[in-house]
Amino acid sequence: MYLQHMFGLMYHPRTEWDSIKRENHSLGHIYLTHLLFLAAIPPFALLVGTTQFGWSFVGKEFYYLSFESALPLAGAFYLALLAGMFFIAYTTYWMERTFGAEASLERCLLFTTFTSTPMFLSGVIGFIPILWLDVFVVMAAVSYTVYLLYAGVPIFMNIPEERGFIFASSILTVGLCGLVGMMAATVIIWGMGFAPQIMLNQ
């Protein structure tokens, strides 16, 4: 069912959102059947890519991370993705009454999960950690995620298009703030001496 919805969101998102909104799942079911697997794609791909194939800016000089330093980073990234998804879902649930939406916390998490699926799937590019290529693929995934967000909020939340646009913009703002916070926390942690060990191989 999840794969059917995922492909449906790629080809006819508005019709698929109308189908998804009729489903009811518990928080545990969403995590166990969807999020635990989706959130593992970017950390695992980056772990393998940066330790086995090397990181490159233009495809010439390759920088490798030691497995010992990359593994904790991948684990922390995985947990941060799971926590971040719940945070965005809870914030969406908290804001819904302001916009007159109809959604429970479980349905908000379901909506957040399906909306973020393109970004999770784009994490596969981490197996080929060439910076310009990764940026291109991730930005394309982010663009489609934003489209799914704006197209899905009015349908999934049962609110008018105008109110849905403002609601979607609020959700997007929360997501961007969470991303900035994660980056700031990373810089602080690295500054405390927990930066990964980098090796150069030309």
mmCIF file of C-alpha atoms in Angstrom:
data_model
loop_
_atom_site.group_PDB
_atom_site.id
_atom_site.type_symbol
_atom_site.label_atom_id
_atom_site.label_comp_id
_atom_site.label_asym_id
_atom_site.label_seq_id
_atom_site.Cartn_x
_atom_site.Cartn_y
_atom_site.Cartn_z
ATOM 1 C CA MET A 1 0.000 0.000 0.000
ATOM 2 C CA TYR A 2 2.801 2.394 0.832
ATOM 3 C CA LEU A 3 4.523 1.788 -2.516
ATOM 4 C CA GLN A 4 1.218 2.341 -4.282
ATOM 5 C CA HIS A 5 0.785 5.688 -2.530
ATOM 6 C CA MET A 6 4.404 6.633 -3.169
ATOM 7 C CA PHE A 7 4.112 6.093 -6.929
ATOM 8 C CA GLY A 8 0.689 7.704 -6.919
ATOM 9 C CA LEU A 9 2.137 10.857 -5.390
ATOM 10 C CA MET A 10 4.659 10.948 -8.212
ATOM 11 C CA TYR A 11 2.102 10.730 -11.033
ATOM 12 C CA HIS A 12 -1.188 12.106 -9.677
ATOM 13 C CA PRO A 13 -0.508 13.688 -6.261
ATOM 14 C CA ARG A 14 -3.862 15.387 -5.722
ATOM 15 C CA THR A 15 -5.838 12.193 -6.330
ATOM 16 C CA GLU A 16 -3.443 10.197 -4.159
ATOM 17 C CA TRP A 17 -3.642 12.681 -1.272
ATOM 18 C CA ASP A 18 -7.410 12.251 -1.316
ATOM 19 C CA SER A 19 -6.908 8.478 -0.993
ATOM 20 C CA ILE A 20 -4.263 8.737 1.757
ATOM 21 C CA LYS A 21 -6.361 11.014 3.959
ATOM 22 C CA ARG A 22 -8.949 8.241 4.397
ATOM 23 C CA GLU A 23 -6.413 5.946 6.091
ATOM 24 C CA ASN A 24 -5.895 5.681 9.845
ATOM 25 C CA HIS A 25 -2.683 4.396 11.415
ATOM 26 C CA SER A 26 -1.178 4.512 14.899
ATOM 27 C CA LEU A 27 2.087 6.326 15.589
ATOM 28 C CA GLY A 28 3.823 2.994 16.156
ATOM 29 C CA HIS A 29 2.547 1.570 12.878
ATOM 30 C CA ILE A 30 3.769 4.583 10.897
ATOM 31 C CA TYR A 31 7.223 4.362 12.472
ATOM 32 C CA LEU A 32 7.535 0.592 12.182
ATOM 33 C CA THR A 33 6.260 0.229 8.622
ATOM 34 C CA HIS A 34 7.425 3.491 7.058
ATOM 35 C CA LEU A 35 9.743 5.828 8.926
ATOM 36 C CA LEU A 36 12.252 3.380 10.394
ATOM 37 C CA PHE A 37 13.124 2.220 6.884
ATOM 38 C CA LEU A 38 12.873 5.511 5.023
ATOM 39 C CA ALA A 39 14.982 7.401 7.556
ATOM 40 C CA ALA A 40 17.714 4.749 7.308
ATOM 41 C CA ILE A 41 18.343 5.407 3.596
ATOM 42 C CA PRO A 42 20.359 8.674 3.801
ATOM 43 C CA PRO A 43 22.548 7.726 6.819
ATOM 44 C CA PHE A 44 23.344 4.257 5.442
ATOM 45 C CA ALA A 45 24.120 5.549 1.940
ATOM 46 C CA LEU A 46 26.354 8.313 3.304
ATOM 47 C CA LEU A 47 28.080 5.889 5.680
ATOM 48 C CA VAL A 48 28.990 3.568 2.817
ATOM 49 C CA GLY A 49 29.745 6.360 0.361
ATOM 50 C CA THR A 50 32.042 8.402 2.594
ATOM 51 C CA THR A 51 33.946 5.428 4.006
ATOM 52 C CA GLN A 52 34.209 3.181 0.922
ATOM 53 C CA PHE A 53 34.054 5.452 -2.140
ATOM 54 C CA GLY A 54 35.209 8.794 -0.751
ATOM 55 C CA TRP A 55 33.781 12.305 -0.795
ATOM 56 C CA SER A 56 34.668 14.614 -3.679
ATOM 57 C CA PHE A 57 33.767 18.161 -4.665
ATOM 58 C CA VAL A 58 34.334 17.802 -8.417
ATOM 59 C CA GLY A 59 35.223 14.116 -8.826
ATOM 60 C CA LYS A 60 39.029 14.378 -8.582
ATOM 61 C CA GLU A 61 40.348 14.479 -5.015
ATOM 62 C CA PHE A 62 38.504 12.081 -2.724
ATOM 63 C CA TYR A 63 38.184 12.493 1.026
ATOM 64 C CA TYR A 64 37.397 9.455 3.142
ATOM 65 C CA LEU A 65 35.967 9.226 6.639
ATOM 66 C CA SER A 66 37.200 6.515 8.944
ATOM 67 C CA PHE A 67 34.485 3.980 9.707
ATOM 68 C CA GLU A 68 34.991 4.508 13.457
ATOM 69 C CA SER A 69 34.170 8.203 13.211
ATOM 70 C CA ALA A 70 31.494 7.884 10.494
ATOM 71 C CA LEU A 71 29.390 5.247 12.276
ATOM 72 C CA PRO A 72 28.400 7.448 15.269
ATOM 73 C CA LEU A 73 27.625 10.294 12.869
ATOM 74 C CA ALA A 74 25.365 8.040 10.800
ATOM 75 C CA GLY A 75 23.612 6.832 13.947
ATOM 76 C CA ALA A 76 23.110 10.384 15.213
ATOM 77 C CA PHE A 77 21.826 11.456 11.779
ATOM 78 C CA TYR A 78 19.330 8.566 11.785
ATOM 79 C CA LEU A 79 17.984 9.437 15.224
ATOM 80 C CA ALA A 80 17.836 13.119 14.301
ATOM 81 C CA LEU A 81 15.726 12.306 11.229
ATOM 82 C CA LEU A 82 13.272 10.250 13.283
ATOM 83 C CA ALA A 83 13.027 12.924 15.968
ATOM 84 C CA GLY A 84 12.760 15.687 13.375
ATOM 85 C CA MET A 85 9.847 13.984 11.658
ATOM 86 C CA PHE A 86 7.970 13.700 14.936
ATOM 87 C CA PHE A 87 8.749 17.334 15.766
ATOM 88 C CA ILE A 88 7.361 18.581 12.447
ATOM 89 C CA ALA A 89 4.302 16.335 12.767
ATOM 90 C CA TYR A 90 3.633 17.547 16.310
ATOM 91 C CA THR A 91 4.052 21.181 15.269
ATOM 92 C CA THR A 92 1.635 20.600 12.393
ATOM 93 C CA TYR A 93 -0.842 19.046 14.829
ATOM 94 C CA TRP A 94 -0.387 21.994 17.217
ATOM 95 C CA MET A 95 -1.077 24.519 14.436
ATOM 96 C CA GLU A 96 -4.026 22.720 12.881
ATOM 97 C CA ARG A 97 -6.712 24.316 15.050
ATOM 98 C CA THR A 98 -5.466 27.761 14.096
ATOM 99 C CA PHE A 99 -6.155 26.948 10.448
ATOM 100 C CA GLY A 100 -9.350 24.980 11.045
ATOM 101 C CA ALA A 101 -7.827 21.709 9.905
ATOM 102 C CA GLU A 102 -9.057 18.205 10.677
ATOM 103 C CA ALA A 103 -6.174 15.939 11.614
ATOM 104 C CA SER A 104 -4.909 13.946 14.582
ATOM 105 C CA LEU A 105 -1.257 13.629 15.580
ATOM 106 C CA GLU A 106 -1.141 10.238 13.862
ATOM 107 C CA ARG A 107 -2.497 11.650 10.616
ATOM 108 C CA CYS A 108 -0.107 14.604 10.810
ATOM 109 C CA LEU A 109 2.792 12.161 11.095
ATOM 110 C CA LEU A 110 1.408 10.180 8.148
ATOM 111 C CA PHE A 111 1.176 13.374 6.101
ATOM 112 C CA THR A 112 4.696 14.441 7.080
ATOM 113 C CA THR A 113 6.056 11.006 6.170
ATOM 114 C CA PHE A 114 4.550 10.915 2.686
ATOM 115 C CA THR A 115 5.490 14.537 2.032
ATOM 116 C CA SER A 116 9.127 13.861 2.963
ATOM 117 C CA THR A 117 9.443 10.605 1.019
ATOM 118 C CA PRO A 118 11.196 12.203 -2.025
ATOM 119 C CA MET A 119 13.905 13.621 0.249
ATOM 120 C CA PHE A 120 14.423 10.286 1.995
ATOM 121 C CA LEU A 121 14.664 8.435 -1.323
ATOM 122 C CA SER A 122 17.103 11.009 -2.694
ATOM 123 C CA GLY A 123 19.466 9.939 0.100
ATOM 124 C CA VAL A 124 20.450 7.003 -2.131
ATOM 125 C CA ILE A 125 22.741 9.443 -3.949
ATOM 126 C CA GLY A 126 24.933 9.330 -0.847
ATOM 127 C CA PHE A 127 26.453 6.153 -2.287
ATOM 128 C CA ILE A 128 28.080 8.464 -4.851
ATOM 129 C CA PRO A 129 29.232 11.348 -2.639
ATOM 130 C CA ILE A 130 30.212 13.868 -5.321
ATOM 131 C CA LEU A 131 29.118 17.241 -3.980
ATOM 132 C CA TRP A 132 27.668 18.877 -7.112
ATOM 133 C CA LEU A 133 25.727 15.731 -8.027
ATOM 134 C CA ASP A 134 24.384 15.278 -4.497
ATOM 135 C CA VAL A 135 23.296 18.918 -4.312
ATOM 136 C CA PHE A 136 21.498 18.653 -7.672
ATOM 137 C CA VAL A 137 19.606 15.472 -6.722
ATOM 138 C CA VAL A 138 18.707 16.660 -3.216
ATOM 139 C CA MET A 139 17.492 20.051 -4.464
ATOM 140 C CA ALA A 140 15.276 18.324 -7.035
ATOM 141 C CA ALA A 141 13.840 16.131 -4.245
ATOM 142 C CA VAL A 142 13.326 19.155 -1.990
ATOM 143 C CA SER A 143 11.498 20.965 -4.798
ATOM 144 C CA TYR A 144 9.090 18.068 -5.272
ATOM 145 C CA THR A 145 8.633 17.743 -1.518
ATOM 146 C CA VAL A 146 7.612 21.402 -1.338
ATOM 147 C CA TYR A 147 5.183 20.806 -4.206
ATOM 148 C CA LEU A 148 3.646 17.819 -2.386
ATOM 149 C CA LEU A 149 3.348 19.935 0.760
ATOM 150 C CA TYR A 150 1.470 22.773 -0.904
ATOM 151 C CA ALA A 151 -0.677 20.437 -3.005
ATOM 152 C CA GLY A 152 -1.464 18.116 -0.100
ATOM 153 C CA VAL A 153 -2.301 20.403 2.825
ATOM 154 C CA PRO A 154 -5.687 21.663 1.542
ATOM 155 C CA ILE A 155 -6.767 18.163 0.518
ATOM 156 C CA PHE A 156 -5.429 16.218 3.486
ATOM 157 C CA MET A 157 -6.465 18.799 6.104
ATOM 158 C CA ASN A 158 -9.840 19.601 4.511
ATOM 159 C CA ILE A 159 -9.309 23.363 4.400
ATOM 160 C CA PRO A 160 -9.667 25.979 1.615
ATOM 161 C CA GLU A 161 -6.799 26.536 -0.817
ATOM 162 C CA GLU A 162 -5.970 30.025 0.530
ATOM 163 C CA ARG A 163 -5.745 28.839 4.130
ATOM 164 C CA GLY A 164 -3.874 25.738 2.985
ATOM 165 C CA PHE A 165 -1.203 27.897 1.357
ATOM 166 C CA ILE A 166 -0.556 29.736 4.628
ATOM 167 C CA PHE A 167 -0.621 26.482 6.616
ATOM 168 C CA ALA A 168 1.839 24.836 4.208
ATOM 169 C CA SER A 169 4.122 27.884 4.418
ATOM 170 C CA SER A 170 4.074 27.605 8.220
ATOM 171 C CA ILE A 171 5.019 23.917 8.063
ATOM 172 C CA LEU A 172 7.823 24.714 5.622
ATOM 173 C CA THR A 173 9.129 27.405 7.969
ATOM 174 C CA VAL A 174 9.174 24.941 10.862
ATOM 175 C CA GLY A 175 11.098 22.454 8.733
ATOM 176 C CA LEU A 176 13.677 25.056 7.723
ATOM 177 C CA CYS A 177 14.115 26.166 11.336
ATOM 178 C CA GLY A 178 14.644 22.549 12.362
ATOM 179 C CA LEU A 179 17.256 22.122 9.631
ATOM 180 C CA VAL A 180 19.125 25.255 10.735
ATOM 181 C CA GLY A 181 19.010 24.056 14.333
ATOM 182 C CA MET A 182 20.429 20.670 13.344
ATOM 183 C CA MET A 183 23.264 22.335 11.424
ATOM 184 C CA ALA A 184 24.055 24.612 14.351
ATOM 185 C CA ALA A 185 24.119 21.643 16.733
ATOM 186 C CA THR A 186 26.489 19.820 14.361
ATOM 187 C CA VAL A 187 28.893 22.764 14.289
ATOM 188 C CA ILE A 188 28.852 22.987 18.084
ATOM 189 C CA ILE A 189 29.462 19.253 18.523
ATOM 190 C CA TRP A 190 32.311 19.283 15.997
ATOM 191 C CA GLY A 191 33.797 22.302 17.753
ATOM 192 C CA MET A 192 33.876 20.303 20.990
ATOM 193 C CA GLY A 193 36.296 17.841 19.399
ATOM 194 C CA PHE A 194 33.915 15.276 17.905
ATOM 195 C CA ALA A 195 34.678 16.069 14.259
ATOM 196 C CA PRO A 196 35.110 13.027 11.961
ATOM 197 C CA GLN A 197 38.553 11.806 10.924
ATOM 198 C CA ILE A 198 39.142 12.752 7.281
ATOM 199 C CA MET A 199 41.718 11.100 4.982
ATOM 200 C CA LEU A 200 42.702 12.339 1.518
ATOM 201 C CA ASN A 201 43.255 10.003 -1.437
ATOM 202 C CA GLN A 202 43.940 11.461 -4.878
#
